[in-house]
Amino acid sequence: MPIIDAGKAAVKTLLYHGEKMRVEIAMELEKWKNLTWEGYLRKDKRIGIRNKVLVVYTVECASHVAREIVGKVNLADVEVIGFAGCTDNEYAIRLLLALVTHPNVGAVLAVGLGCEYTRADRLAAAAAGQGREAGHLFIQENGGTPGSIRKGVEMVCDMMERLKNTPRASMGFSDLVVGAECGGSDFTSGLAGNVVVGKFYDMLEEMGGTPVFEEIVEAVGLKNLLLQRAADEKARQELNFTYEKALDYCRSVRQYSVSPGNFAGGLTTIEEKSMGAFAKSGTKPIRGVLKVAMMPPKKGLWLLDSTPDPHFMQFGITNPNDNEGLMDLISCGCHLTILVTGRGNVTGSAVAPVVKLTGNHDTYLRMKEDMDFDAGPVLEGEKSAEEMAEELGQYIGRVCAGQRTKGEILGHKEYCIPYKYQDRGVALHNCALSAGRLQNIHSKP
Amino acid sequence: MEKRKARAFQIEPQDNVATALTPIPMGGFTLLCGGTESTAEASEEIPQGHKVAVRPVRKGGAVIKYGIPIGEATADIEAGQWVHLHCMKSGYDERSSGLDIHTGEAGDISYTLTKE
């Protein structure tokens, strides 16, 4: 064969194999959507992807004993969380109740000092009411620190024994609740990281799953886009109210959710940052607004509003830190969360796996042991956002089936439960925001 | 792939700004948009992550990124120029207009010790 023809034939073969490979990869990628795994079936019929024991302290004074109990047991799925205040707070109690009955949690030991407002016995009773292994102890009634640690270790070991018999149940993406937020953002978050999560969220919604996104303060400037996505009139009113509340807050304190680091990194306006953050919601209709510790009433895409409600908003910061946002998502029943982080946040969670995704390839290389997923190839032009979303879906499937995230491997077990004021549901007509702007909502019964 | 070549990413065809994926020195750079590549000229240095104008914007006109207005031009902007706090502003956030254009630092809070 003349050289030139041989060359053409070789190119043809390569093209054929290339095409075949592309099709094979596409088929392989589709497979993850049918993936099922064995979850942990709770007596209240919820199914978890982890089987955890939570040791919960109910005041800072009890935190050392709680940490010692967990340290002495020293097992990967025994976790400590707690609330530091002595005076209780409805919001914090709601959050604690949601966490002790979370599907990933099989057993709860509540540790109280004995004189604080937050009641360890009632937290344990609530967990037991939902079929969790549960107990409590008061340090003042159990011989102080040494006696309480001894008793606590015994109780946790007993619970671990009983958890070994947790029934398993088949679970798939349609049973999954996933949360997403961004933190430590840079210019890649809006171009790659959040875009890939948005594509994954579209796929999850189509599979019958429940994606949840948050950060209403980073929707400022996008009112029309937000309202256009409402699934129905009720959702539209909830989104409208929540948007106006966040904007009202930002106006009143003259502070928007954009930091000096964001500006130095190239973001110029809140509208620009909002658009990058909003990308993670994908394109599906938004079913409505969840408040902290509220389970999604039905499947589909939801916005979580974790910001304080008026007039207590002047109390301070909308979200103290990224971990608090993750806790809020988890309190709504998210089995796992995705943290999009261009600069590289390392945080994890005591209750649900955190998948850390970066759109910045340099960050991925620099922090490979922390980052679960590199969405950078989207910006390098090597892969499309759709392809990367499929890969993300595959990875999330493996995490659900028990594979440890990078954060779990490194022992990240953060939690944050602050004081906050928030209404139980989207209050619509109950809250007096600045006059006029919400008139059409206020006038409704 | 040559990663350090000066490049910018334009999200939507109707955008009048693109984001610098690498630091862009004055001169030619590669402009990526919707899977196609073209070349463009920067008339000044563009820091990584910052915006470069890909077409002119008149003072008072909208700066478009993601296909939507992300703010208003406060001066005439020519194609190839760096677009940031010095030539555009938010329609919401008044405080940001007073920030240092390089560091983002706020100048409206005093760090002088209170004296009796």
Coordinates of C-alpha atoms in Angstrom, one line a residue:
Chain A
M1 CA 0.0 0.0 0.0
P2 CA 1.4 3.5 -0.8
I3 CA 2.5 5.3 2.3
I4 CA -0.2 8.0 1.9
D5 CA -3.0 5.4 1.7
A6 CA -1.7 3.5 4.7
G7 CA -1.7 6.8 6.6
K8 CA -5.3 7.5 5.6
A9 CA -6.3 3.9 6.6
A10 CA -4.6 4.4 10.0
V11 CA -6.4 7.6 10.6
K12 CA -9.7 6.0 9.6
T13 CA -9.1 3.2 12.1
L14 CA -8.2 5.6 14.8
L15 CA -11.3 7.7 14.1
Y16 CA -13.4 4.5 14.2
H17 CA -11.9 3.4 17.5
G18 CA -12.2 7.0 18.8
E19 CA -15.9 7.0 18.0
K20 CA -16.4 3.5 19.4
M21 CA -14.6 4.5 22.6
R22 CA -16.7 7.6 22.9
V23 CA -19.9 5.6 22.6
E24 CA -18.7 3.0 25.1
I25 CA -17.8 5.7 27.5
A26 CA -21.2 7.3 27.1
M27 CA -22.9 3.9 27.8
E28 CA -20.7 3.4 30.8
L29 CA -21.6 6.8 32.0
E30 CA -25.3 6.2 31.6
K31 CA -25.0 3.1 33.9
W32 CA -24.5 5.1 37.1
K33 CA -28.1 6.3 36.9
N34 CA -29.4 2.8 37.5
L35 CA -27.0 2.3 40.4
T36 CA -28.4 1.0 43.7
W37 CA -26.7 0.4 47.0
E38 CA -27.6 -1.0 50.4
G39 CA -28.6 1.7 52.8
Y40 CA -29.4 1.5 56.5
L41 CA -33.1 1.2 57.2
R42 CA -34.4 3.1 60.2
K43 CA -37.6 2.2 62.1
D44 CA -39.2 5.4 60.9
K45 CA -38.7 4.1 57.3
R46 CA -36.0 6.6 56.4
I47 CA -32.8 5.1 54.8
G48 CA -29.3 6.4 55.5
I49 CA -26.0 6.0 53.7
R50 CA -24.0 5.9 57.0
N51 CA -24.6 4.2 60.3
K52 CA -23.5 6.8 62.9
V53 CA -23.6 7.2 66.6
L54 CA -24.0 10.9 67.7
V55 CA -22.8 12.0 71.1
V56 CA -24.5 15.3 71.6
Y57 CA -23.6 17.8 74.4
T58 CA -26.3 20.3 75.4
V59 CA -24.0 23.1 76.8
E60 CA -20.4 24.0 76.4
C61 CA -19.8 22.8 80.0
A62 CA -20.6 19.2 78.9
S63 CA -18.5 19.3 75.7
H64 CA -15.3 17.9 77.3
V65 CA -17.0 14.8 78.6
A66 CA -18.7 14.3 75.3
R67 CA -15.4 14.6 73.4
E68 CA -13.7 12.2 75.8
I69 CA -16.4 9.6 75.3
V70 CA -16.0 9.8 71.5
G71 CA -12.2 9.8 71.8
K72 CA -12.1 6.8 74.0
V73 CA -14.4 4.8 71.8
N74 CA -12.4 5.9 68.8
L75 CA -14.4 4.5 65.9
A76 CA -14.9 6.3 62.6
D77 CA -18.7 6.5 62.8
V78 CA -18.9 7.7 66.4
E79 CA -19.3 11.5 66.2
V80 CA -19.6 14.4 68.6
I81 CA -21.8 17.5 68.0
G82 CA -23.4 19.9 70.4
F83 CA -24.8 23.3 71.2
A84 CA -22.7 25.6 73.3
G85 CA -25.3 28.0 74.9
C86 CA -26.8 27.5 78.3
T87 CA -29.9 29.4 77.3
D88 CA -31.8 27.4 74.7
N89 CA -33.0 28.7 71.3
E90 CA -35.9 27.4 69.3
Y91 CA -33.9 27.3 66.1
A92 CA -31.0 25.5 67.7
I93 CA -33.3 22.9 69.2
R94 CA -35.0 22.3 65.9
L95 CA -31.6 21.8 64.3
L96 CA -30.5 19.4 67.0
L97 CA -33.7 17.4 66.7
A98 CA -33.3 17.2 63.0
L99 CA -29.7 15.9 63.4
V100 CA -30.5 13.3 66.0
T101 CA -33.2 11.8 63.8
H102 CA -31.2 12.2 60.5
P103 CA -31.3 9.0 58.3
N104 CA -27.5 8.6 58.6
V105 CA -27.8 8.4 62.4
G106 CA -28.6 5.1 64.1
A107 CA -27.9 5.9 67.7
V108 CA -27.8 9.0 70.0
L109 CA -26.2 9.7 73.4
A110 CA -27.2 13.1 74.8
V111 CA -24.8 14.4 77.4
G112 CA -26.0 17.2 79.6
L113 CA -24.4 18.9 82.6
G114 CA -27.6 19.0 84.5
C115 CA -28.5 22.7 85.0
E116 CA -28.8 24.1 81.4
Y117 CA -32.0 24.9 79.5
T118 CA -31.4 22.5 76.6
R119 CA -32.7 19.1 77.8
A120 CA -30.5 16.0 77.1
D121 CA -33.3 13.7 78.1
R122 CA -35.8 15.2 75.7
L123 CA -33.4 15.0 72.8
A124 CA -32.8 11.3 73.5
A125 CA -36.5 10.8 73.8
A126 CA -37.1 12.4 70.4
A127 CA -34.5 10.2 68.8
A128 CA -36.0 7.1 70.5
G129 CA -39.4 8.2 69.2
Q130 CA -38.1 7.9 65.6
G131 CA -36.7 4.4 66.3
R132 CA -33.1 5.3 67.0
E133 CA -31.0 3.7 69.8
A134 CA -30.9 6.5 72.3
G135 CA -29.9 7.4 75.8
H136 CA -28.8 10.3 77.9
L137 CA -26.7 11.1 81.0
F138 CA -26.3 14.1 83.2
I139 CA -22.8 14.7 84.4
Q140 CA -24.0 16.0 87.8
E141 CA -25.8 12.7 88.5
N142 CA -23.0 10.4 87.3
G143 CA -20.0 11.2 89.5
G144 CA -18.8 14.2 87.5
T145 CA -16.3 13.9 84.7
P146 CA -14.7 10.5 85.3
G147 CA -17.9 8.7 86.1
S148 CA -19.8 10.2 83.2
I149 CA -17.0 9.4 80.7
R150 CA -17.0 5.7 82.0
K151 CA -20.8 5.5 81.7
G152 CA -20.9 7.2 78.4
V153 CA -18.3 4.9 76.9
E154 CA -20.3 1.9 78.1
M155 CA -23.5 3.3 76.6
V156 CA -21.9 4.0 73.2
C157 CA -20.3 0.5 73.1
D158 CA -23.8 -1.1 73.8
M159 CA -25.3 1.0 71.0
M160 CA -22.6 0.0 68.6
E161 CA -23.4 -3.6 69.3
R162 CA -27.1 -3.1 68.6
L163 CA -26.3 -1.1 65.4
K164 CA -24.6 -4.1 64.0
N165 CA -28.0 -5.6 63.4
T166 CA -29.4 -2.5 61.5
P167 CA -31.5 -3.9 58.6
R168 CA -30.3 -2.9 55.1
A169 CA -32.5 -1.7 52.3
S170 CA -31.9 -1.0 48.6
M171 CA -31.6 2.6 47.7
G172 CA -31.0 4.6 44.5
F173 CA -30.7 8.2 43.3
S174 CA -34.5 8.6 43.4
D175 CA -34.3 8.2 47.2
L176 CA -31.4 10.6 47.6
V177 CA -31.5 14.1 49.0
V178 CA -28.3 16.1 48.1
G179 CA -27.3 19.6 49.3
A180 CA -25.0 22.0 47.6
E181 CA -23.3 25.3 48.6
C182 CA -20.2 27.1 47.7
G183 CA -17.4 28.4 50.0
G184 CA -14.0 29.7 49.4
S185 CA -15.1 30.6 45.9
D186 CA -12.9 32.0 43.2
F187 CA -13.4 32.9 39.5
T188 CA -13.6 29.2 38.6
S189 CA -16.6 28.5 40.8
G190 CA -19.1 30.3 38.6
L191 CA -17.4 29.1 35.3
A192 CA -16.9 25.4 36.2
G193 CA -17.6 24.2 39.7
N194 CA -21.1 25.4 40.1
V195 CA -21.9 24.7 36.4
V196 CA -21.0 21.0 36.8
V197 CA -23.1 20.8 40.0
G198 CA -26.0 22.5 38.1
K199 CA -25.8 19.8 35.4
F200 CA -25.7 17.1 38.0
Y201 CA -28.7 18.6 39.8
D202 CA -30.6 18.5 36.5
M203 CA -29.8 14.8 36.1
L204 CA -30.7 14.1 39.7
E205 CA -34.0 15.8 39.4
E206 CA -34.8 13.8 36.2
M207 CA -34.0 10.6 38.0
G208 CA -36.6 11.5 40.7
G209 CA -34.1 12.6 43.3
T210 CA -34.2 15.7 45.6
P211 CA -31.5 18.3 45.0
V212 CA -31.4 21.2 47.5
F213 CA -29.4 24.4 47.1
E214 CA -28.9 27.4 49.3
E215 CA -27.5 30.9 49.6
I216 CA -30.4 33.3 48.9
V217 CA -28.1 36.2 49.7
E218 CA -26.2 35.2 46.6
A219 CA -29.3 35.5 44.4
V220 CA -29.4 39.3 44.9
G221 CA -29.7 40.9 41.5
L222 CA -31.4 37.8 39.9
K223 CA -35.0 38.3 41.0
N224 CA -36.6 37.7 37.6
L225 CA -34.5 34.6 36.9
L226 CA -35.3 33.2 40.3
L227 CA -39.1 33.8 40.0
Q228 CA -39.2 32.4 36.5
R229 CA -38.0 29.1 37.9
A230 CA -40.9 28.7 40.4
A231 CA -42.8 25.4 39.9
D232 CA -46.1 27.0 40.9
E233 CA -47.7 30.1 42.4
K234 CA -47.0 29.1 46.0
A235 CA -43.4 28.5 45.1
R236 CA -43.3 31.9 43.4
Q237 CA -44.6 33.6 46.5
E238 CA -42.1 31.8 48.7
L239 CA -39.2 32.7 46.4
N240 CA -40.4 36.3 46.1
F241 CA -40.7 36.7 49.9
T242 CA -37.4 35.1 50.6
Y243 CA -35.6 37.1 47.9
E244 CA -37.0 40.4 49.2
K245 CA -36.1 39.5 52.8
A246 CA -32.5 38.8 51.8
L247 CA -32.3 42.0 49.8
D248 CA -33.9 44.0 52.6
Y249 CA -31.3 42.7 55.0
C250 CA -28.4 43.5 52.7
R251 CA -29.8 47.0 52.1
S252 CA -30.3 47.7 55.8
V253 CA -26.8 46.8 56.8
R254 CA -25.2 48.1 53.5
Q255 CA -23.4 44.8 53.2
Y256 CA -23.8 42.2 50.4
S257 CA -22.4 38.7 50.3
V258 CA -19.2 39.6 48.6
S259 CA -15.8 39.9 50.3
P260 CA -12.5 41.8 49.7
G261 CA -11.0 38.5 48.5
N262 CA -13.8 38.1 45.9
F263 CA -13.1 41.6 44.6
A264 CA -9.3 41.1 44.5
G265 CA -10.0 37.8 42.7
G266 CA -11.8 39.6 39.9
L267 CA -15.5 39.7 40.9
T268 CA -16.8 43.3 40.6
T269 CA -20.5 43.1 41.6
I270 CA -22.9 41.1 43.7
E271 CA -24.9 40.4 40.6
E272 CA -21.9 38.8 39.0
K273 CA -21.2 36.7 42.1
S274 CA -24.9 35.7 42.4
M275 CA -25.0 34.5 38.8
G276 CA -22.0 32.2 39.4
A277 CA -23.6 30.9 42.6
F278 CA -27.0 30.4 41.1
A279 CA -25.6 28.2 38.4
K280 CA -25.4 25.3 40.9
S281 CA -29.2 25.2 41.0
G282 CA -29.3 23.9 37.4
T283 CA -32.3 24.7 35.2
K284 CA -35.2 22.7 36.7
P285 CA -38.3 24.2 38.4
I286 CA -37.9 25.2 42.0
R287 CA -40.6 23.4 44.1
G288 CA -40.5 25.9 47.0
V289 CA -38.4 27.2 49.9
L290 CA -37.3 25.1 52.8
K291 CA -36.4 26.5 56.2
V292 CA -33.7 25.0 58.4
A293 CA -34.6 21.5 59.8
M294 CA -37.5 21.2 57.4
M295 CA -37.7 18.0 55.2
P296 CA -38.6 18.6 51.5
P297 CA -42.3 17.8 51.4
K298 CA -41.9 16.2 48.0
K299 CA -39.2 15.3 45.5
G300 CA -37.5 17.7 43.1
L301 CA -35.4 20.9 43.4
W302 CA -35.7 23.1 46.6
L303 CA -34.1 26.3 47.8
L304 CA -33.1 26.3 51.4
D305 CA -33.3 29.6 53.2
S306 CA -30.9 29.5 56.1
T307 CA -30.9 33.3 56.7
P308 CA -32.4 34.7 59.9
D309 CA -35.9 36.2 59.8
P310 CA -36.7 39.8 60.6
H311 CA -36.5 41.7 62.8
F312 CA -33.8 39.5 64.4
M313 CA -31.7 39.9 61.3
Q314 CA -30.0 42.9 62.8
F315 CA -28.7 40.3 65.3
G316 CA -26.0 39.7 62.8
I317 CA -24.4 37.7 60.1
T318 CA -26.6 35.7 57.7
N319 CA -24.4 32.6 57.7
P320 CA -21.5 32.5 60.2
N321 CA -19.4 30.1 58.1
D322 CA -19.4 27.4 55.4
N323 CA -19.8 24.6 57.9
E324 CA -22.9 26.1 59.3
G325 CA -24.4 26.2 55.8
L326 CA -23.6 22.5 55.4
M327 CA -25.3 21.7 58.8
D328 CA -28.4 23.5 57.6
L329 CA -28.6 21.5 54.4
I330 CA -28.0 18.3 56.4
S331 CA -30.8 19.3 58.9
C332 CA -33.2 19.1 55.9
G333 CA -32.4 15.5 55.5
C334 CA -29.5 15.7 52.9
H335 CA -27.8 12.4 52.9
L336 CA -24.6 14.1 51.6
T337 CA -23.6 17.6 50.5
I338 CA -21.4 19.0 47.7
L339 CA -19.1 21.9 48.7
V340 CA -17.9 23.9 45.6
T341 CA -14.6 25.5 46.5
G342 CA -12.3 27.3 44.1
R343 CA -9.8 28.3 46.6
G344 CA -10.0 25.0 48.6
N345 CA -12.0 24.7 51.8
V346 CA -11.2 21.6 53.7
T347 CA -14.2 21.3 56.0
G348 CA -16.3 18.1 56.4
S349 CA -19.2 17.1 58.6
A350 CA -20.0 14.9 61.6
V351 CA -23.4 13.8 60.2
A352 CA -23.2 13.4 56.4
P353 CA -20.3 13.0 53.9
V354 CA -19.2 16.2 52.2
V355 CA -18.0 15.9 48.6
K356 CA -15.5 18.7 47.9
L357 CA -15.4 19.9 44.3
T358 CA -13.1 22.5 42.8
G359 CA -13.2 24.1 39.4
N360 CA -9.6 25.3 39.8
H361 CA -7.2 22.6 38.6
D362 CA -4.3 24.3 40.4
T363 CA -6.2 24.1 43.7
Y364 CA -6.9 20.4 43.0
L365 CA -3.2 19.7 42.4
R366 CA -2.2 21.7 45.5
M367 CA -4.8 20.1 47.8
K368 CA -5.3 16.7 46.2
E369 CA -5.8 14.8 49.5
D370 CA -8.7 17.1 50.4
M371 CA -10.4 17.6 47.1
D372 CA -12.8 14.8 46.0
F373 CA -13.4 16.1 42.5
D374 CA -11.7 18.3 39.9
A375 CA -14.0 20.1 37.6
G376 CA -11.1 22.0 36.1
P377 CA -11.0 20.1 32.8
V378 CA -14.1 22.1 31.8
L379 CA -12.0 25.2 31.7
E380 CA -9.1 23.5 30.0
G381 CA -11.5 22.5 27.2
E382 CA -10.8 18.9 27.9
K383 CA -14.3 17.8 29.0
S384 CA -17.8 19.2 28.7
A385 CA -19.7 20.2 31.8
E386 CA -22.2 17.3 31.0
E387 CA -19.4 14.7 31.0
M388 CA -18.0 16.0 34.2
A389 CA -21.5 15.9 35.8
E390 CA -21.8 12.3 34.8
E391 CA -18.5 11.6 36.5
L392 CA -19.6 13.4 39.6
G393 CA -22.8 11.2 39.6
Q394 CA -20.6 8.1 39.5
Y395 CA -18.5 9.3 42.3
I396 CA -21.5 10.3 44.4
G397 CA -22.9 6.8 43.8
R398 CA -19.8 5.2 45.2
V399 CA -19.9 7.5 48.2
C400 CA -23.5 6.4 48.9
A401 CA -22.4 2.8 48.6
G402 CA -19.9 3.4 51.4
Q403 CA -16.7 4.7 49.8
R404 CA -15.2 7.3 52.2
T405 CA -14.9 10.9 50.9
K406 CA -11.5 12.6 51.3
G407 CA -12.8 14.5 54.3
E408 CA -14.0 11.3 56.0
I409 CA -10.6 9.7 55.4
L410 CA -8.8 12.8 56.9
G411 CA -11.2 12.8 59.9
H412 CA -13.1 16.0 59.2
K413 CA -16.1 15.9 61.5
E414 CA -17.0 19.6 61.9
Y415 CA -20.3 21.0 63.1
C416 CA -21.7 24.4 63.9
I417 CA -24.9 25.0 65.7
P418 CA -25.4 28.7 66.5
Y419 CA -28.1 30.8 68.1
K420 CA -30.4 32.2 65.4
Y421 CA -33.9 33.4 64.9
Q422 CA -35.9 31.8 62.1
D423 CA -39.6 31.2 61.6
R424 CA -40.6 27.5 61.2
G425 CA -42.0 28.0 57.7
V426 CA -41.8 30.7 55.0
A427 CA -43.8 33.3 56.9
L428 CA -45.0 35.3 53.9
H429 CA -47.5 37.7 55.5
N430 CA -46.3 37.5 59.1
C431 CA -43.1 39.6 58.7
A432 CA -43.1 43.3 58.6
L433 CA -40.4 44.2 56.1
S434 CA -39.9 47.7 54.8
A435 CA -43.2 49.2 53.7
G436 CA -44.6 48.8 50.2
R437 CA -42.3 46.3 48.6
L438 CA -44.1 43.3 49.8
Q439 CA -47.6 44.8 49.8
N440 CA -49.0 42.2 47.4
I441 CA -47.9 39.4 49.7
H442 CA -48.9 41.1 52.9
S443 CA -52.4 41.7 51.7
K444 CA -53.0 38.0 51.1
P445 CA -54.6 36.1 54.0
Chain B
M1 CA -2.1 21.2 26.4
E2 CA -0.3 24.5 26.8
K3 CA -1.9 25.7 30.0
R4 CA 0.0 28.9 30.6
K5 CA -0.9 30.5 27.3
A6 CA -2.8 33.7 27.9
R7 CA -6.5 32.8 27.7
A8 CA -9.9 34.2 28.6
F9 CA -13.3 32.5 28.8
Q10 CA -16.4 34.2 27.4
I11 CA -19.6 32.4 28.8
E12 CA -22.3 33.6 26.4
P13 CA -21.9 35.0 22.8
Q14 CA -23.8 38.1 23.8
D15 CA -21.4 38.9 26.7
N16 CA -19.3 42.0 26.4
V17 CA -16.7 40.8 28.9
A18 CA -14.7 37.6 29.3
T19 CA -12.9 36.1 32.3
A20 CA -9.1 35.8 32.3
L21 CA -8.2 32.1 33.0
T22 CA -4.5 33.1 33.2
P23 CA -2.9 36.4 33.8
I24 CA -3.1 38.2 30.5
P25 CA -0.2 40.6 29.6
M26 CA -0.8 43.5 27.2
G27 CA -1.1 42.1 23.7
G28 CA -2.7 39.1 22.0
F29 CA -4.6 36.4 23.9
T30 CA -6.8 33.4 23.1
L31 CA -10.5 33.9 23.6
L32 CA -12.6 30.8 24.3
C33 CA -16.4 30.9 23.7
G34 CA -18.8 28.0 23.2
G35 CA -16.0 25.6 22.2
T36 CA -14.5 27.9 19.6
E37 CA -11.2 29.8 19.9
S38 CA -10.3 33.2 18.5
T39 CA -7.6 35.8 19.2
A40 CA -8.1 39.2 20.8
E41 CA -6.0 42.0 22.0
A42 CA -5.6 43.3 25.6
S43 CA -4.7 47.0 25.8
E44 CA -3.5 46.6 29.4
E45 CA -2.5 43.8 31.8
I46 CA -5.5 41.7 33.0
P47 CA -5.1 39.8 36.3
Q48 CA -6.2 36.2 36.5
G49 CA -9.9 35.8 37.3
H50 CA -10.6 39.4 36.2
K51 CA -12.7 40.6 33.3
V52 CA -11.5 41.9 29.9
A53 CA -13.9 43.8 27.6
V54 CA -14.5 41.9 24.3
R55 CA -16.5 44.7 22.8
P56 CA -16.9 48.4 23.7
V57 CA -19.4 49.5 26.4
R58 CA -20.5 53.1 26.6
K59 CA -20.8 54.9 29.9
G60 CA -24.2 54.1 31.5
G61 CA -24.5 50.9 29.4
A62 CA -24.8 47.4 30.8
V63 CA -21.8 45.1 31.4
I64 CA -23.0 41.7 30.3
K65 CA -21.7 38.4 31.6
Y66 CA -23.6 35.0 31.8
G67 CA -25.9 36.7 29.3
I68 CA -27.3 39.1 31.9
P69 CA -26.4 42.6 33.1
I70 CA -24.0 42.3 36.1
G71 CA -23.6 46.1 36.5
E72 CA -23.4 49.5 34.8
A73 CA -20.4 51.1 33.1
T74 CA -19.3 54.2 34.9
A75 CA -16.9 55.2 32.1
D76 CA -16.6 54.4 28.4
I77 CA -14.9 51.0 28.1
E78 CA -13.0 49.9 25.0
A79 CA -12.5 46.3 23.8
G80 CA -9.3 44.9 25.4
Q81 CA -9.6 47.0 28.6
W82 CA -9.6 45.6 32.2
V83 CA -13.2 45.9 33.6
H84 CA -13.5 46.2 37.3
L85 CA -14.5 48.6 40.1
H86 CA -12.8 51.6 38.4
C87 CA -15.1 51.5 35.4
M88 CA -18.3 49.7 36.5
K89 CA -20.7 49.5 39.5
S90 CA -23.3 47.2 41.0
G91 CA -27.0 48.2 40.7
Y92 CA -27.4 47.2 44.4
D93 CA -24.2 47.3 46.4
E94 CA -23.2 50.9 46.9
R95 CA -20.4 50.2 49.3
S96 CA -18.4 48.2 46.8
S97 CA -17.9 51.3 44.6
G98 CA -15.5 52.7 47.3
L99 CA -13.3 49.6 47.6
D100 CA -9.6 49.5 46.6
I101 CA -9.6 48.3 43.0
H102 CA -6.6 46.0 43.5
T103 CA -7.1 44.6 47.0
G104 CA -10.9 45.0 47.5
E105 CA -10.1 46.6 50.8
A106 CA -12.8 48.9 52.3
G107 CA -11.7 52.4 53.0
D108 CA -14.8 53.5 54.9
I109 CA -13.9 51.9 58.3
S110 CA -11.3 53.7 60.4
Y111 CA -8.4 51.8 61.9
T112 CA -7.2 54.8 64.0
L113 CA -7.1 54.1 67.7
T114 CA -9.8 56.0 69.7
K115 CA -8.1 58.6 71.9
E116 CA -9.6 60.4 74.9

